[in-house]
PDB file of C-alpha atoms in Angstrom:
ATOM      1  CA  MET A  19     -58.633 -57.427  -8.899  1.00 54.00           C
ATOM      2  CA  ASN A  20     -61.256 -54.692  -8.449  1.00 63.00           C
ATOM      3  CA  ALA A  21     -62.013 -53.126 -11.825  1.00 69.00           C
ATOM      4  CA  THR A  22     -64.021 -50.255 -10.297  1.00 71.00           C
ATOM      5  CA  PHE A  23     -61.184 -49.198  -7.991  1.00 67.00           C
ATOM      6  CA  THR A  24     -58.678 -49.440 -10.862  1.00 72.00           C
ATOM      7  CA  LEU A  25     -60.829 -47.264 -13.151  1.00 78.00           C
ATOM      8  CA  ILE A  26     -61.318 -44.663 -10.410  1.00 73.00           C
ATOM      9  CA  GLU A  27     -57.560 -44.497  -9.874  1.00 72.00           C
ATOM     10  CA  LEU A  28     -56.922 -44.134 -13.603  1.00 77.00           C
ATOM     11  CA  LYS A  29     -59.487 -41.315 -13.826  1.00 79.00           C
ATOM     12  CA  ARG A  30     -57.811 -39.582 -10.879  1.00 74.00           C
ATOM     13  CA  ILE A  31     -54.434 -39.820 -12.585  1.00 73.00           C
ATOM     14  CA  ALA A  32     -55.930 -38.522 -15.850  1.00 74.00           C
ATOM     15  CA  ARG A  33     -57.096 -35.400 -13.986  1.00 77.00           C
ATOM     16  CA  ASP A  34     -53.573 -34.744 -12.757  1.00 75.00           C
ATOM     17  CA  ARG A  35     -52.439 -32.691 -15.740  1.00 75.00           C
ATOM     18  CA  THR A  36     -49.169 -31.658 -14.123  1.00 76.00           C
ATOM     19  CA  GLY A  37     -48.219 -35.258 -13.449  1.00 75.00           C
ATOM     20  CA  LEU A  38     -49.128 -36.324 -16.991  1.00 77.00           C
ATOM     21  CA  PHE A  39     -47.030 -33.485 -18.377  1.00 79.00           C
ATOM     22  CA  PHE A  40     -43.911 -34.726 -16.622  1.00 77.00           C
ATOM     23  CA  THR A  41     -44.538 -38.396 -17.399  1.00 80.00           C
ATOM     24  CA  ALA A  42     -45.650 -38.111 -21.036  1.00 82.00           C
ATOM     25  CA  VAL A  43     -45.289 -34.677 -22.628  1.00 88.00           C
ATOM     26  CA  LEU A  44     -41.850 -33.814 -21.252  1.00 89.00           C
ATOM     27  CA  PRO A  45     -40.112 -37.042 -22.416  1.00 91.00           C
ATOM     28  CA  ALA A  46     -41.801 -36.611 -25.811  1.00 92.00           C
ATOM     29  CA  PHE A  47     -40.460 -33.061 -25.979  1.00 91.00           C
ATOM     30  CA  PHE A  48     -36.995 -34.369 -25.114  1.00 91.00           C
ATOM     31  CA  PHE A  49     -37.268 -36.862 -27.988  1.00 92.00           C
ATOM     32  CA  ILE A  50     -38.140 -34.077 -30.416  1.00 91.00           C
ATOM     33  CA  ILE A  51     -35.150 -32.028 -29.193  1.00 89.00           C
ATOM     34  CA  PHE A  52     -32.586 -34.835 -29.037  1.00 85.00           C
ATOM     35  CA  GLY A  53     -33.911 -37.228 -31.659  1.00 85.00           C
ATOM     36  CA  THR A  54     -35.188 -35.133 -34.528  1.00 84.00           C
ATOM     37  CA  THR A  55     -33.034 -32.006 -34.620  1.00 80.00           C
ATOM     38  CA  VAL A  56     -29.541 -33.529 -34.584  1.00 78.00           C
ATOM     39  CA  GLU A  57     -27.791 -33.966 -37.925  1.00 79.00           C
ATOM     40  CA  SER A  58     -26.892 -37.568 -37.109  1.00 82.00           C
ATOM     41  CA  LYS A  59     -30.510 -38.726 -36.626  1.00 86.00           C
ATOM     42  CA  ASP A  60     -30.392 -40.809 -39.844  1.00 87.00           C
ATOM     43  CA  THR A  61     -26.988 -42.344 -39.076  1.00 89.00           C
ATOM     44  CA  ALA A  62     -27.201 -46.126 -38.940  1.00 88.00           C
ATOM     45  CA  ILE A  63     -26.863 -47.835 -35.581  1.00 89.00           C
ATOM     46  CA  GLY A  64     -27.523 -51.541 -35.208  1.00 89.00           C
ATOM     47  CA  SER A  65     -30.691 -52.477 -37.119  1.00 90.00           C
ATOM     48  CA  GLY A  66     -31.966 -48.883 -37.100  1.00 92.00           C
ATOM     49  CA  ASN A  67     -30.768 -45.328 -36.803  1.00 92.00           C
ATOM     50  CA  VAL A  68     -29.842 -42.744 -34.185  1.00 91.00           C
ATOM     51  CA  ALA A  69     -33.417 -41.423 -34.045  1.00 93.00           C
ATOM     52  CA  THR A  70     -34.600 -44.878 -32.957  1.00 95.00           C
ATOM     53  CA  TYR A  71     -31.818 -45.064 -30.365  1.00 95.00           C
ATOM     54  CA  VAL A  72     -32.945 -41.744 -28.859  1.00 94.00           C
ATOM     55  CA  MET A  73     -36.610 -42.762 -29.098  1.00 95.00           C
ATOM     56  CA  ILE A  74     -35.995 -45.848 -26.966  1.00 96.00           C
ATOM     57  CA  SER A  75     -34.000 -43.807 -24.461  1.00 95.00           C
ATOM     58  CA  MET A  76     -36.707 -41.170 -24.002  1.00 95.00           C
ATOM     59  CA  ALA A  77     -39.462 -43.789 -23.819  1.00 96.00           C
ATOM     60  CA  ALA A  78     -37.511 -45.541 -21.061  1.00 96.00           C
ATOM     61  CA  TYR A  79     -37.110 -42.265 -19.186  1.00 95.00           C
ATOM     62  CA  GLY A  80     -40.838 -41.509 -19.461  1.00 93.00           C
ATOM     63  CA  ALA A  81     -41.861 -45.010 -18.356  1.00 94.00           C
ATOM     64  CA  VAL A  82     -39.546 -44.911 -15.338  1.00 94.00           C
ATOM     65  CA  THR A  83     -40.835 -41.483 -14.326  1.00 92.00           C
ATOM     66  CA  ALA A  84     -44.394 -42.833 -14.489  1.00 89.00           C
ATOM     67  CA  THR A  85     -43.795 -45.998 -12.454  1.00 90.00           C
ATOM     68  CA  THR A  86     -41.620 -44.212  -9.894  1.00 90.00           C
ATOM     69  CA  SER A  87     -44.344 -41.631  -9.327  1.00 85.00           C
ATOM     70  CA  THR A  88     -47.056 -44.293  -9.082  1.00 82.00           C
ATOM     71  CA  GLY A  89     -45.022 -46.334  -6.596  1.00 79.00           C
ATOM     72  CA  GLY A  90     -44.279 -43.256  -4.498  1.00 76.00           C
ATOM     73  CA  GLN A  91     -47.937 -42.265  -4.391  1.00 76.00           C
ATOM     74  CA  ALA A  92     -48.947 -45.788  -3.371  1.00 68.00           C
ATOM     75  CA  ALA A  93     -46.451 -45.705  -0.513  1.00 64.00           C
ATOM     76  CA  MET A  94     -47.679 -42.291   0.655  1.00 66.00           C
ATOM     77  CA  GLU A  95     -51.279 -43.493   0.597  1.00 66.00           C
ATOM     78  CA  ARG A  96     -50.369 -46.326   2.932  1.00 63.00           C
ATOM     79  CA  MET A  97     -48.363 -44.059   5.220  1.00 62.00           C
ATOM     80  CA  GLN A  98     -51.167 -41.485   5.472  1.00 62.00           C
ATOM     81  CA  GLY A  99     -53.830 -43.943   6.601  1.00 64.00           C
ATOM     82  CA  TRP A 100     -55.405 -44.996   3.323  1.00 60.00           C
ATOM     83  CA  GLY A 101     -54.225 -48.524   4.044  1.00 58.00           C
ATOM     84  CA  ARG A 102     -56.241 -48.594   7.270  1.00 60.00           C
ATOM     85  CA  GLN A 103     -59.307 -47.368   5.373  1.00 62.00           C
ATOM     86  CA  LEU A 104     -58.891 -50.109   2.809  1.00 60.00           C
ATOM     87  CA  GLY A 105     -58.494 -52.563   5.695  1.00 59.00           C
ATOM     88  CA  LEU A 106     -62.170 -51.967   6.497  1.00 58.00           C
ATOM     89  CA  THR A 107     -63.149 -53.245   3.057  1.00 62.00           C
ATOM     90  CA  PRO A 108     -62.951 -56.779   1.584  1.00 62.00           C
ATOM     91  CA  LEU A 109     -60.012 -55.626  -0.552  1.00 60.00           C
ATOM     92  CA  LYS A 110     -56.896 -57.723   0.146  1.00 62.00           C
ATOM     93  CA  ASP A 111     -53.335 -56.383   0.188  1.00 57.00           C
ATOM     94  CA  ALA A 112     -52.405 -58.609  -2.744  1.00 58.00           C
ATOM     95  CA  HIS A 113     -55.259 -57.171  -4.797  1.00 64.00           C
ATOM     96  CA  TYR A 114     -54.238 -53.621  -3.869  1.00 65.00           C
ATOM     97  CA  VAL A 115     -50.669 -54.270  -4.993  1.00 62.00           C
ATOM     98  CA  GLY A 116     -51.905 -55.944  -8.177  1.00 65.00           C
ATOM     99  CA  MET A 117     -54.111 -52.990  -9.056  1.00 70.00           C
ATOM    100  CA  LYS A 118     -51.296 -50.526  -8.428  1.00 70.00           C
ATOM    101  CA  ALA A 119     -49.063 -52.611 -10.692  1.00 71.00           C
ATOM    102  CA  VAL A 120     -51.684 -52.514 -13.461  1.00 77.00           C
ATOM    103  CA  ILE A 121     -52.110 -48.765 -13.005  1.00 81.00           C
ATOM    104  CA  ALA A 122     -48.347 -48.217 -13.100  1.00 80.00           C
ATOM    105  CA  MET A 123     -48.043 -50.179 -16.361  1.00 82.00           C
ATOM    106  CA  VAL A 124     -50.967 -48.301 -17.957  1.00 85.00           C
ATOM    107  CA  VAL A 125     -49.489 -44.940 -16.989  1.00 87.00           C
ATOM    108  CA  ALA A 126     -46.041 -46.041 -18.181  1.00 90.00           C
ATOM    109  CA  GLY A 127     -47.566 -47.057 -21.498  1.00 92.00           C
ATOM    110  CA  ILE A 128     -48.702 -43.479 -22.200  1.00 91.00           C
ATOM    111  CA  PRO A 129     -45.234 -41.953 -22.787  1.00 93.00           C
ATOM    112  CA  VAL A 130     -44.051 -45.117 -24.551  1.00 95.00           C
ATOM    113  CA  LEU A 131     -46.896 -45.069 -27.077  1.00 95.00           C
ATOM    114  CA  LEU A 132     -46.640 -41.308 -27.565  1.00 94.00           C
ATOM    115  CA  ILE A 133     -42.868 -41.337 -28.130  1.00 96.00           C
ATOM    116  CA  TYR A 134     -42.956 -44.393 -30.412  1.00 96.00           C
ATOM    117  CA  ALA A 135     -45.682 -42.717 -32.469  1.00 95.00           C
ATOM    118  CA  LEU A 136     -43.564 -39.568 -32.712  1.00 94.00           C
ATOM    119  CA  GLY A 137     -40.581 -41.737 -33.635  1.00 94.00           C
ATOM    120  CA  ALA A 138     -42.463 -43.346 -36.530  1.00 93.00           C
ATOM    121  CA  TRP A 139     -43.495 -39.880 -37.727  1.00 92.00           C
ATOM    122  CA  ALA A 140     -40.026 -38.368 -37.301  1.00 90.00           C
ATOM    123  CA  GLY A 141     -38.072 -40.983 -39.228  1.00 90.00           C
ATOM    124  CA  ALA A 142     -37.001 -43.506 -36.597  1.00 93.00           C
ATOM    125  CA  ARG A 143     -36.104 -46.697 -38.434  1.00 93.00           C
ATOM    126  CA  GLY A 144     -35.486 -50.210 -37.234  1.00 92.00           C
ATOM    127  CA  SER A 145     -36.469 -53.830 -37.631  1.00 92.00           C
ATOM    128  CA  MET A 146     -39.837 -55.023 -36.326  1.00 94.00           C
ATOM    129  CA  GLY A 147     -37.972 -57.005 -33.670  1.00 93.00           C
ATOM    130  CA  ALA A 148     -36.189 -53.861 -32.511  1.00 94.00           C
ATOM    131  CA  TRP A 149     -39.429 -51.900 -32.212  1.00 96.00           C
ATOM    132  CA  LEU A 150     -41.436 -54.595 -30.452  1.00 96.00           C
ATOM    133  CA  GLY A 151     -38.578 -55.942 -28.334  1.00 96.00           C
ATOM    134  CA  SER A 152     -37.469 -52.545 -27.088  1.00 96.00           C
ATOM    135  CA  GLY A 153     -41.047 -51.457 -26.345  1.00 96.00           C
ATOM    136  CA  LEU A 154     -41.793 -54.571 -24.294  1.00 96.00           C
ATOM    137  CA  ILE A 155     -38.528 -54.277 -22.363  1.00 97.00           C
ATOM    138  CA  VAL A 156     -39.169 -50.595 -21.651  1.00 96.00           C
ATOM    139  CA  LEU A 157     -42.609 -51.392 -20.216  1.00 94.00           C
ATOM    140  CA  ALA A 158     -41.649 -54.525 -18.274  1.00 93.00           C
ATOM    141  CA  GLY A 159     -38.378 -53.139 -16.929  1.00 93.00           C
ATOM    142  CA  SER A 160     -39.972 -49.929 -15.696  1.00 93.00           C
ATOM    143  CA  ALA A 161     -41.843 -51.976 -13.073  1.00 89.00           C
ATOM    144  CA  ILE A 162     -38.615 -52.188 -11.089  1.00 90.00           C
ATOM    145  CA  PHE A 163     -38.776 -48.456 -10.523  1.00 91.00           C
ATOM    146  CA  ALA A 164     -42.214 -48.738  -8.976  1.00 87.00           C
ATOM    147  CA  LEU A 165     -40.278 -50.459  -6.166  1.00 86.00           C
ATOM    148  CA  TYR A 166     -37.953 -47.472  -6.095  1.00 89.00           C
ATOM    149  CA  GLY A 167     -40.957 -45.170  -5.706  1.00 85.00           C
ATOM    150  CA  VAL A 168     -42.260 -47.298  -2.834  1.00 80.00           C
ATOM    151  CA  LEU A 169     -38.797 -47.218  -1.263  1.00 83.00           C
ATOM    152  CA  ILE A 170     -38.551 -43.414  -1.355  1.00 84.00           C
ATOM    153  CA  GLY A 171     -42.167 -42.964  -0.271  1.00 78.00           C
ATOM    154  CA  THR A 172     -41.773 -45.159   2.804  1.00 77.00           C
ATOM    155  CA  ALA A 173     -38.316 -43.800   3.648  1.00 78.00           C
ATOM    156  CA  PHE A 174     -39.266 -40.095   3.610  1.00 76.00           C
ATOM    157  CA  ARG A 175     -42.885 -40.442   4.769  1.00 68.00           C
ATOM    158  CA  SER A 176     -43.757 -36.916   3.634  1.00 68.00           C
ATOM    159  CA  GLU A 177     -45.521 -35.112   0.775  1.00 67.00           C
ATOM    160  CA  SER A 178     -42.151 -34.335  -0.785  1.00 73.00           C
ATOM    161  CA  ALA A 179     -41.323 -38.034  -1.250  1.00 73.00           C
ATOM    162  CA  VAL A 180     -42.812 -38.294  -4.750  1.00 75.00           C
ATOM    163  CA  GLY A 181     -40.947 -35.155  -5.822  1.00 78.00           C
ATOM    164  CA  VAL A 182     -37.693 -36.536  -4.431  1.00 82.00           C
ATOM    165  CA  ALA A 183     -38.209 -39.833  -6.250  1.00 83.00           C
ATOM    166  CA  SER A 184     -39.037 -38.181  -9.584  1.00 82.00           C
ATOM    167  CA  GLY A 185     -36.213 -35.655  -9.248  1.00 85.00           C
ATOM    168  CA  SER A 186     -33.649 -38.335  -8.522  1.00 91.00           C
ATOM    169  CA  VAL A 187     -34.717 -40.164 -11.693  1.00 93.00           C
ATOM    170  CA  VAL A 188     -33.481 -37.164 -13.704  1.00 92.00           C
ATOM    171  CA  ILE A 189     -30.057 -37.483 -12.048  1.00 93.00           C
ATOM    172  CA  PHE A 190     -30.035 -41.237 -12.690  1.00 94.00           C
ATOM    173  CA  ALA A 191     -30.905 -40.542 -16.336  1.00 94.00           C
ATOM    174  CA  PHE A 192     -27.863 -38.318 -16.813  1.00 93.00           C
ATOM    175  CA  LEU A 193     -25.628 -40.819 -15.016  1.00 93.00           C
ATOM    176  CA  GLY A 194     -27.205 -43.777 -16.837  1.00 93.00           C
ATOM    177  CA  ASN A 195     -26.276 -42.758 -20.383  1.00 91.00           C
ATOM    178  CA  ILE A 196     -29.779 -41.643 -21.368  1.00 93.00           C
ATOM    179  CA  PHE A 197     -29.515 -37.917 -22.070  1.00 91.00           C
ATOM    180  CA  ILE A 198     -25.875 -37.752 -23.112  1.00 86.00           C
ATOM    181  CA  THR A 199     -23.503 -40.319 -24.583  1.00 85.00           C
ATOM    182  CA  LEU A 200     -20.874 -41.131 -21.988  1.00 87.00           C
ATOM    183  CA  SER A 201     -17.445 -42.567 -22.611  1.00 85.00           C
ATOM    184  CA  GLY A 202     -14.239 -43.448 -20.791  1.00 86.00           C
ATOM    185  CA  PRO A 203     -14.284 -43.323 -16.974  1.00 90.00           C
ATOM    186  CA  MET A 204     -17.789 -41.816 -16.885  1.00 91.00           C
ATOM    187  CA  LEU A 205     -19.158 -44.762 -18.872  1.00 90.00           C
ATOM    188  CA  ALA A 206     -17.435 -47.183 -16.499  1.00 90.00           C
ATOM    189  CA  VAL A 207     -19.122 -45.456 -13.533  1.00 92.00           C
ATOM    190  CA  ALA A 208     -22.482 -45.290 -15.354  1.00 93.00           C
ATOM    191  CA  LYS A 209     -22.653 -49.089 -15.550  1.00 94.00           C
ATOM    192  CA  PHE A 210     -23.169 -49.223 -11.783  1.00 95.00           C
ATOM    193  CA  THR A 211     -26.060 -46.720 -11.730  1.00 95.00           C
ATOM    194  CA  PRO A 212     -29.742 -47.788 -11.607  1.00 95.00           C
ATOM    195  CA  LEU A 213     -30.873 -46.711 -15.073  1.00 96.00           C
ATOM    196  CA  TYR A 214     -27.897 -47.886 -17.128  1.00 96.00           C
ATOM    197  CA  GLY A 215     -28.737 -51.583 -17.233  1.00 96.00           C
ATOM    198  CA  TYR A 216     -32.425 -50.932 -17.864  1.00 97.00           C
ATOM    199  CA  VAL A 217     -31.990 -48.572 -20.802  1.00 96.00           C
ATOM    200  CA  SER A 218     -29.103 -50.624 -22.254  1.00 96.00           C
ATOM    201  CA  LEU A 219     -31.277 -53.734 -22.145  1.00 97.00           C
ATOM    202  CA  ALA A 220     -34.108 -51.827 -23.864  1.00 97.00           C
ATOM    203  CA  ARG A 221     -31.719 -50.750 -26.624  1.00 96.00           C
ATOM    204  CA  TYR A 222     -30.299 -54.251 -27.075  1.00 96.00           C
ATOM    205  CA  PRO A 223     -32.848 -55.401 -29.708  1.00 96.00           C
ATOM    206  CA  LEU A 224     -31.718 -52.409 -31.772  1.00 96.00           C
ATOM    207  CA  THR A 225     -27.970 -52.299 -31.101  1.00 94.00           C
ATOM    208  CA  GLN A 226     -27.219 -55.980 -30.357  1.00 92.00           C
ATOM    209  CA  GLY A 227     -24.857 -54.684 -27.687  1.00 91.00           C
ATOM    210  CA  TYR A 228     -22.840 -52.260 -29.811  1.00 90.00           C
ATOM    211  CA  LEU A 229     -22.259 -48.881 -28.159  1.00 86.00           C
ATOM    212  CA  PRO A 230     -22.045 -45.548 -30.044  1.00 80.00           C
ATOM    213  CA  ASP A 231     -18.245 -45.612 -29.740  1.00 76.00           C
ATOM    214  CA  GLY A 232     -18.117 -48.918 -31.638  1.00 81.00           C
ATOM    215  CA  SER A 233     -17.326 -51.139 -28.648  1.00 85.00           C
ATOM    216  CA  TRP A 234     -19.458 -54.186 -27.824  1.00 91.00           C
ATOM    217  CA  GLU A 235     -21.148 -54.981 -24.521  1.00 94.00           C
ATOM    218  CA  PRO A 236     -22.270 -58.526 -23.674  1.00 95.00           C
ATOM    219  CA  LEU A 237     -25.916 -59.049 -22.704  1.00 95.00           C
ATOM    220  CA  TRP A 238     -25.074 -60.100 -19.162  1.00 96.00           C
ATOM    221  CA  VAL A 239     -23.892 -56.565 -18.279  1.00 95.00           C
ATOM    222  CA  PRO A 240     -27.301 -54.838 -18.575  1.00 96.00           C
ATOM    223  CA  LEU A 241     -29.060 -57.951 -17.254  1.00 97.00           C
ATOM    224  CA  ALA A 242     -26.879 -57.918 -14.139  1.00 96.00           C
ATOM    225  CA  GLY A 243     -27.669 -54.230 -13.622  1.00 96.00           C
ATOM    226  CA  VAL A 244     -31.429 -54.755 -13.927  1.00 96.00           C
ATOM    227  CA  ILE A 245     -31.496 -57.800 -11.654  1.00 96.00           C
ATOM    228  CA  GLY A 246     -29.102 -56.306  -9.123  1.00 96.00           C
ATOM    229  CA  TRP A 247     -30.923 -52.990  -8.740  1.00 95.00           C
ATOM    230  CA  GLY A 248     -34.274 -54.778  -8.728  1.00 91.00           C
ATOM    231  CA  LEU A 249     -33.132 -56.839  -5.744  1.00 92.00           C
ATOM    232  CA  VAL A 250     -31.727 -53.760  -3.977  1.00 93.00           C
ATOM    233  CA  PHE A 251     -34.943 -51.755  -4.454  1.00 89.00           C
ATOM    234  CA  GLY A 252     -37.110 -54.714  -3.469  1.00 86.00           C
ATOM    235  CA  MET A 253     -35.200 -55.496  -0.270  1.00 88.00           C
ATOM    236  CA  LEU A 254     -34.958 -51.864   0.841  1.00 87.00           C
ATOM    237  CA  ALA A 255     -38.620 -51.191   0.075  1.00 80.00           C
ATOM    238  CA  THR A 256     -39.630 -54.276   2.072  1.00 78.00           C
ATOM    239  CA  TRP A 257     -37.442 -53.201   4.994  1.00 83.00           C
ATOM    240  CA  PHE A 258     -38.833 -49.664   5.086  1.00 76.00           C
ATOM    241  CA  VAL A 259     -42.431 -50.911   4.817  1.00 68.00           C
ATOM    242  CA  LYS A 260     -41.826 -53.322   7.707  1.00 70.00           C
ATOM    243  CA  ARG A 261     -40.182 -50.596   9.778  1.00 68.00           C
ATOM    244  CA  GLY A 262     -43.134 -48.296   9.130  1.00 57.00           C
ATOM    245  CA  ARG A 263     -45.592 -50.941  10.317  1.00 54.00           C
ATOM    246  CA  ASP A 264     -43.557 -51.593  13.459  1.00 52.00           C
ATOM    247  CA  ARG A 265     -43.740 -47.903  14.363  1.00 55.00           C
ATOM    248  CA  GLN A 266     -47.511 -47.729  13.969  1.00 53.00           C
TER     249      GLN A 266
END
């Protein structure tokens, strides 16, 4: 692990104000709109209230946006020749991947910390286990979407790849029961989308599996979604990376 390279990358990301707006400020704004202005924000749900439920959802959205963007940028760097430049240095591929993973987690932590701080200020309530458990799951689970960013970056091989990856996350968020509460057939479809299992797992320490409509969902449902989509993203990203190397 090269600390100097990691710090330089973090400073570069900090200078990208537009990127930080979409990964941190925008999800925080969504939390204020959806989590603090609704009349039901103090309604009990699980071991907390609706404000906490929305807080976890928006933190998950922000973390996924951050890791997807970081993964997409890493893929574009490799496609555009940065990998060959790094090949002239003692830096190993494993170290490069490790540093990108650290960077992705640091960047993902920004919206999570900001939104959880806003949640504490705005009246989000829950047990200590719900706060800590959901926060850790949000951070750890978002790493899967770094693979999604790599997948899109290597598949499109263009400057628009990061935008496509980030834009598709918004669609996944609507389909995954993050921005609006789904029910009936739409909820049944949502369970097969990439973000549903991740955000449901993050909410589990709060809700213990109970959905807003009063029904109960066993833990294996979100776990299966997270593991399944993680495998899909990992295999496709590996295939596209290999195909890109074969063409060079």
